[in-house]
Amino acid sequence: MLPLGNMAGADRPGFSLELGDDLVEMRDWLHGFAESVIRPAAAEWDEREETPWPVLDEAAKIGLYSLDFYAQQYLEGSGLGIPVAFEELFWGDAGIGLSLVGSSLAAVAVVANGTPEQIGEWCPQMFGGPGEVKLGAFCSSEPDAGSDVGAIRTRAVYAAAADEWVLNGVKTWATNGGIANVHVVVASVDPDLGSRGQASFIVPPGTPGLSMGQKFRKHGIRASHTAEVVLSDVRVPGRCVVGGRERLEERLARVREGGRGGEQAAMKTFEASRPGVAAMAVGVARAAAEYATEYARTRVQFGRPVGQNQAIAFMLADMRAAVDAARLLTWRAAWMARQGKPFASAEGSISKLVAGETAVRVTEQAIQVLGGNGYTRDYPVERWHRDAKIFTIFEGTSEIQRMLIGRAVTGLDVR
């Protein structure tokens, strides 16, 4: 018999970690695409260090690379649409996966902070369609402003006579930077206010003054284009400030009077995306754990599968446990975000921190299981290990995540 104190909850729906039928169908569909299209192309595009346009076009043909698909997953009721989708794509390959989802960060920046008109006008132009694939780029980091978004120097000045914003500065580490059709650029409107004086601006396709600077040759995720974006007297219409000029002016006025300015645009974008980035890391870690497990079952040394050796079996057990733990933390954060529950204990940062470091550790263990074979490019675990490292760096380093978590759990201004 239930204790009286529990009777009030007796009729509530039970707790479940089972995915709904729609999510299972979507997951299996993406897994099939990852297995049949992404994985066979992964090594080639890693070596070429180029955007895998043919894969993007194949994804567009089936509706995977589209605003519609990502919008459906972002709006999915449980909050697990994006984590489930990203895990499968990055299980296929992190570089190609990032090319497939890179535009979504720019779209999130507009969706999270923009007006309905801005969302309707610009987000579709970040994806295009079959035979005419397009890209979006979110540009926040600068040569002297990575984790420290308050140090952003790119300026946006409003020219009232022409109703235009004039942008000048240099952005760096921009996914799809310089080759995107639509760029979303974080710039300072009032440098005296630090990060509270910043806003995001939409730079339409073909705008004069925007150019690509250095293209980076990276350790991993090499099938994803990463470059500097140079802004030299870039003029965009007044309506291109994300959220609208009126809302921006109201926010700046509050800050100047000593009030709260609300969430800073770049940080709000990063916070919204952290569970998704965590899911990417889970996908890479899971790929390595599965591959190493199968290798250990079939690789025979000293007359028996190497997986029969306790040292290897224990390593595989730790890998599997770590992947599952990272996934559960990711799902928790994504569910909380979708339900509108605040990250009171920095749950978004926890998910990214644990998943990112799990990916690095598990891919390294996978190389160890494969021995010398794992260190060669004839086997994919070497590539997965190179890819994994980025998850402890971009969209907030592990150190930044620990600082945010530390502030949340102590209530102190941890620096």
XYZ file of C-alpha atoms in Angstrom:
415
model
C 0.000 0.000 0.000
C 1.282 3.471 -0.913
C 2.226 5.763 1.981
C -0.322 8.563 2.301
C 2.331 11.129 1.396
C 2.672 9.555 -2.073
C -1.021 9.219 -2.871
C -1.207 12.606 -4.612
C 1.210 11.411 -7.268
C -0.270 7.963 -7.734
C -2.158 8.898 -10.904
C 0.683 10.792 -12.585
C 2.299 9.262 -15.680
C 5.227 7.023 -14.840
C 8.834 8.004 -15.487
C 10.293 6.594 -18.687
C 13.519 6.851 -20.658
C 12.023 5.175 -23.714
C 11.990 7.270 -26.854
C 8.659 7.868 -28.542
C 7.855 6.107 -31.802
C 8.557 9.225 -33.885
C 11.983 9.663 -32.341
C 12.839 5.992 -32.834
C 11.810 6.219 -36.490
C 13.874 9.380 -36.981
C 16.883 7.868 -35.196
C 16.819 4.717 -37.313
C 16.398 6.748 -40.520
C 19.413 8.906 -39.666
C 21.450 5.894 -38.611
C 20.833 4.373 -42.038
C 22.005 7.590 -43.743
C 25.055 7.808 -41.484
C 25.972 4.194 -42.182
C 25.372 4.167 -45.942
C 26.333 7.722 -46.994
C 28.397 9.482 -44.313
C 30.794 6.744 -43.174
C 31.885 5.632 -46.666
C 32.768 9.258 -47.495
C 34.381 10.198 -44.183
C 38.036 9.328 -44.793
C 38.091 11.001 -48.235
C 36.718 14.346 -47.035
C 38.915 14.280 -43.936
C 41.950 14.019 -46.214
C 40.635 16.653 -48.633
C 39.822 19.083 -45.812
C 36.913 20.467 -47.800
C 33.175 20.910 -47.324
C 31.532 17.633 -48.522
C 29.066 19.247 -50.934
C 27.915 15.927 -52.476
C 26.942 14.596 -49.030
C 25.098 17.820 -48.198
C 23.215 17.556 -51.477
C 22.248 13.933 -50.773
C 21.033 15.024 -47.348
C 19.026 17.860 -48.920
C 17.364 15.434 -51.349
C 15.894 13.380 -48.501
C 14.940 16.398 -46.387
C 17.689 15.938 -43.811
C 19.613 19.107 -44.673
C 16.707 21.517 -44.370
C 15.273 24.138 -42.064
C 12.164 21.979 -41.782
C 14.036 19.012 -40.360
C 15.982 20.980 -37.760
C 12.921 23.018 -36.781
C 10.954 19.805 -36.198
C 13.682 18.429 -33.964
C 14.130 21.684 -32.015
C 10.389 21.852 -31.396
C 9.974 18.151 -30.546
C 8.069 17.917 -27.269
C 10.520 15.922 -25.154
C 13.519 18.054 -26.141
C 15.387 14.962 -27.348
C 14.965 15.501 -31.095
C 18.240 17.372 -31.589
C 20.366 15.172 -29.254
C 19.109 11.984 -30.899
C 19.677 13.380 -34.404
C 23.123 14.805 -33.675
C 24.327 11.611 -31.991
C 23.526 9.569 -35.088
C 25.086 12.044 -37.549
C 28.290 12.305 -35.519
C 28.362 8.546 -35.048
C 28.770 8.601 -38.824
C 31.546 11.209 -38.861
C 32.197 14.391 -36.909
C 33.594 16.453 -39.782
C 30.752 15.664 -42.165
C 28.311 15.860 -39.264
C 29.441 19.401 -38.475
C 29.042 20.363 -42.136
C 25.477 19.046 -41.949
C 24.558 20.860 -38.735
C 26.867 23.907 -38.856
C 24.187 26.138 -40.343
C 21.861 25.321 -37.481
C 23.954 27.342 -34.990
C 23.380 30.491 -37.047
C 19.703 29.573 -37.295
C 19.510 29.085 -33.502
C 21.013 32.558 -33.021
C 18.152 34.043 -35.040
C 15.407 31.786 -33.674
C 16.447 32.343 -30.035
C 16.682 36.121 -30.266
C 15.058 37.275 -33.514
C 11.662 38.537 -34.586
C 9.205 36.255 -36.427
C 9.898 38.246 -39.606
C 13.650 37.717 -39.294
C 13.205 34.006 -38.663
C 10.950 33.632 -41.698
C 13.173 35.652 -44.016
C 16.689 34.544 -43.142
C 16.623 31.009 -41.708
C 15.470 29.336 -44.970
C 18.359 31.063 -46.755
C 20.812 29.254 -44.491
C 19.864 25.864 -45.954
C 18.530 26.211 -49.497
C 17.345 22.989 -51.090
C 18.326 20.041 -53.323
C 20.641 21.179 -56.092
C 21.057 24.571 -54.391
C 22.487 23.869 -50.950
C 23.194 26.991 -48.896
C 25.029 27.639 -45.643
C 24.761 29.768 -42.515
C 27.624 30.911 -40.267
C 27.576 32.154 -36.668
C 30.507 34.503 -36.067
C 31.344 35.286 -32.453
C 34.994 34.461 -31.653
C 37.780 36.891 -32.498
C 41.589 36.674 -32.437
C 41.562 38.254 -28.941
C 38.102 37.133 -27.846
C 37.459 33.415 -27.677
C 36.006 32.265 -24.377
C 36.059 35.911 -23.264
C 33.106 37.192 -25.322
C 33.246 40.447 -23.394
C 36.480 41.286 -25.259
C 34.785 41.387 -28.679
C 36.055 44.386 -30.672
C 33.985 44.137 -33.846
C 31.945 47.330 -33.931
C 28.461 48.024 -35.261
C 27.574 51.693 -35.729
C 24.094 52.812 -36.706
C 23.920 55.281 -39.615
C 20.516 56.885 -39.070
C 20.365 58.777 -42.378
C 20.621 55.562 -44.385
C 18.991 53.309 -41.747
C 22.010 51.015 -41.910
C 24.410 49.339 -39.511
C 28.099 49.571 -40.437
C 30.202 46.611 -39.221
C 33.995 46.512 -38.944
C 36.177 43.818 -37.421
C 37.613 40.329 -37.786
C 35.945 37.096 -36.672
C 37.741 33.792 -36.325
C 36.976 30.075 -35.879
C 33.737 30.535 -37.803
C 32.166 27.314 -39.095
C 31.259 28.006 -42.759
C 32.884 31.425 -42.332
C 33.308 33.327 -45.585
C 31.553 30.695 -47.708
C 28.146 30.925 -46.024
C 25.213 32.614 -47.705
C 24.043 34.216 -44.449
C 26.386 35.274 -41.643
C 25.192 36.127 -38.135
C 27.816 38.387 -36.552
C 28.132 39.347 -32.880
C 29.343 42.946 -32.579
C 29.672 45.669 -29.971
C 27.213 48.546 -30.204
C 28.415 50.235 -27.000
C 31.939 49.110 -26.003
C 31.658 50.867 -22.617
C 29.038 48.283 -21.591
C 31.210 45.249 -22.338
C 29.255 42.111 -23.248
C 26.000 43.849 -22.274
C 26.556 46.328 -25.088
C 26.643 43.649 -27.802
C 24.108 42.525 -30.368
C 23.909 40.060 -33.259
C 23.563 41.193 -36.861
C 22.409 39.359 -39.964
C 24.653 39.896 -42.978
C 22.643 39.030 -46.124
C 24.102 37.082 -49.062
C 26.498 39.015 -51.277
C 26.908 41.977 -48.929
C 30.003 44.007 -49.985
C 32.846 44.240 -47.478
C 32.532 40.722 -46.038
C 35.322 38.374 -47.090
C 37.020 35.192 -45.973
C 40.371 35.537 -44.248
C 42.560 32.609 -43.258
C 41.106 29.130 -43.695
C 42.295 26.919 -40.842
C 43.933 23.543 -41.348
C 42.738 21.607 -38.329
C 43.736 18.615 -36.218
C 40.249 17.115 -36.573
C 36.733 17.764 -37.957
C 38.549 18.524 -41.194
C 35.528 18.034 -43.464
C 34.005 21.118 -41.838
C 35.107 24.511 -43.175
C 36.536 26.826 -40.482
C 37.877 30.275 -41.321
C 38.271 33.920 -40.418
C 35.633 36.406 -41.545
C 36.794 39.938 -42.321
C 34.270 42.777 -42.096
C 35.320 46.031 -43.735
C 32.619 48.731 -43.755
C 29.940 46.074 -44.122
C 26.596 47.861 -44.433
C 23.419 45.978 -43.549
C 19.835 47.292 -43.365
C 18.640 48.591 -40.006
C 16.187 45.706 -39.740
C 19.109 43.234 -39.678
C 19.921 43.637 -35.982
C 18.635 40.413 -34.444
C 15.553 41.139 -32.362
C 15.024 44.572 -33.901
C 16.524 48.002 -33.156
C 13.735 49.065 -30.823
C 14.307 46.124 -28.495
C 18.071 46.704 -28.629
C 17.712 50.380 -27.695
C 15.405 49.503 -24.808
C 17.896 46.960 -23.494
C 20.860 49.341 -23.789
C 18.886 52.097 -22.013
C 18.165 49.750 -19.084
C 21.822 48.793 -18.802
C 22.988 52.420 -18.907
C 20.584 53.210 -16.080
C 22.037 50.398 -13.994
C 19.365 47.813 -14.735
C 19.658 44.295 -16.082
C 20.150 43.880 -19.804
C 18.917 40.324 -20.082
C 20.993 37.532 -21.526
C 23.889 38.416 -23.821
C 23.137 37.242 -27.381
C 26.227 35.101 -27.962
C 26.028 33.445 -24.539
C 22.324 32.755 -24.990
C 23.104 31.041 -28.306
C 25.878 28.942 -26.760
C 23.749 27.980 -23.752
C 20.904 26.849 -26.029
C 23.300 24.767 -28.127
C 25.295 23.031 -25.374
C 23.178 19.858 -25.094
C 23.353 19.547 -28.889
C 27.148 19.839 -28.839
C 27.245 17.285 -26.031
C 25.228 14.899 -28.210
C 27.799 15.300 -31.005
C 30.513 14.198 -28.596
C 28.386 11.246 -27.460
C 28.051 10.142 -31.088
C 31.832 10.130 -31.618
C 32.440 8.326 -28.321
C 29.784 5.733 -29.082
C 31.262 5.073 -32.527
C 34.676 4.408 -30.977
C 33.304 2.233 -28.179
C 31.289 0.096 -30.592
C 34.174 -0.285 -33.036
C 36.654 -1.231 -30.308
C 34.212 -3.751 -28.838
C 33.682 -5.493 -32.161
C 37.436 -5.484 -32.804
C 38.069 -7.061 -29.392
C 35.525 -9.797 -30.143
C 37.140 -10.783 -33.453
C 40.852 -9.980 -33.060
C 42.641 -13.171 -31.965
C 45.974 -13.118 -30.131
C 47.542 -16.011 -28.205
C 44.733 -18.273 -29.407
C 41.737 -16.261 -28.111
C 39.878 -13.009 -28.773
C 41.655 -10.073 -27.121
C 38.323 -9.166 -25.497
C 38.703 -12.208 -23.259
C 41.617 -10.511 -21.566
C 40.381 -8.848 -18.416
C 42.416 -5.692 -19.074
C 40.639 -5.170 -22.414
C 37.193 -6.213 -21.169
C 37.413 -3.802 -18.232
C 38.449 -0.994 -20.551
C 35.472 -1.710 -22.815
C 33.180 -1.780 -19.767
C 34.411 1.652 -18.686
C 33.962 2.995 -22.219
C 30.378 1.781 -22.430
C 29.490 3.127 -18.981
C 31.011 6.520 -19.782
C 29.103 6.844 -23.066
C 25.797 5.953 -21.413
C 26.405 8.403 -18.550
C 27.246 11.215 -20.966
C 24.107 10.510 -22.994
C 21.869 10.605 -19.917
C 23.326 13.948 -18.798
C 22.778 15.261 -22.325
C 19.178 14.090 -22.418
C 18.523 15.646 -19.008
C 19.820 19.042 -20.139
C 17.911 18.898 -23.428
C 14.702 17.904 -21.657
C 15.091 20.718 -19.137
C 15.694 23.277 -21.863
C 12.602 22.157 -23.788
C 10.430 22.286 -20.665
C 11.659 25.781 -19.867
C 13.372 24.695 -16.668
C 16.356 26.888 -15.721
C 19.828 25.375 -15.604
C 20.096 26.183 -11.894
C 23.118 23.894 -11.497
C 24.534 24.626 -14.979
C 23.141 21.361 -16.331
C 23.854 22.447 -19.909
C 27.507 23.005 -19.081
C 27.633 19.707 -17.173
C 26.403 17.828 -20.240
C 28.990 19.394 -22.544
C 31.855 19.038 -20.078
C 31.233 15.359 -19.395
C 30.407 14.410 -22.988
C 33.392 16.260 -24.443
C 35.904 14.758 -22.060
C 34.281 11.341 -22.437
C 34.769 11.518 -26.207
C 38.480 12.280 -25.819
C 39.026 9.521 -23.265
C 36.964 6.845 -25.026
C 38.517 7.438 -28.454
C 41.980 7.221 -26.887
C 40.998 3.940 -25.223
C 39.723 2.660 -28.568
C 43.152 3.266 -30.083
C 44.682 1.336 -27.189
C 42.352 -1.609 -27.781
C 43.349 -1.732 -31.454
C 47.044 -1.334 -30.625
C 49.219 -0.434 -33.608
C 46.267 -0.729 -35.976
C 44.454 1.975 -34.051
C 47.305 4.403 -34.664
C 47.016 4.152 -38.444
C 44.629 5.832 -40.870
C 43.599 2.404 -42.117
C 41.239 2.279 -39.118
C 38.759 5.040 -38.222
C 39.537 5.295 -34.494
C 42.565 7.476 -35.251
C 40.302 9.990 -37.019
C 37.688 9.810 -34.266
C 40.362 10.600 -31.670
C 41.457 13.677 -33.635
C 37.828 14.739 -34.038
C 36.990 14.268 -30.351
C 39.400 16.885 -29.015
C 37.388 19.810 -30.375
C 34.560 19.055 -27.943
C 36.712 20.198 -25.026
C 37.480 23.461 -26.848
C 34.762 24.988 -29.022
C 31.545 26.615 -27.800
C 33.073 26.950 -24.365
C 36.235 25.127 -23.269
C 36.152 22.535 -20.503
C 37.692 25.156 -18.234
C 34.877 27.618 -18.998
C 32.280 24.904 -18.338
C 33.900 24.126 -14.973
C 33.865 27.830 -14.100
C 30.150 28.092 -14.931
C 29.363 24.939 -12.968
C 31.502 26.172 -10.076
C 29.595 29.464 -9.969
C 26.282 27.612 -10.024
C 27.100 25.168 -7.226
C 28.910 27.633 -4.925
C 26.930 30.779 -5.594
C 30.275 32.601 -5.690
C 31.868 34.678 -8.433
C 34.371 32.013 -9.469
C 37.023 33.416 -11.834
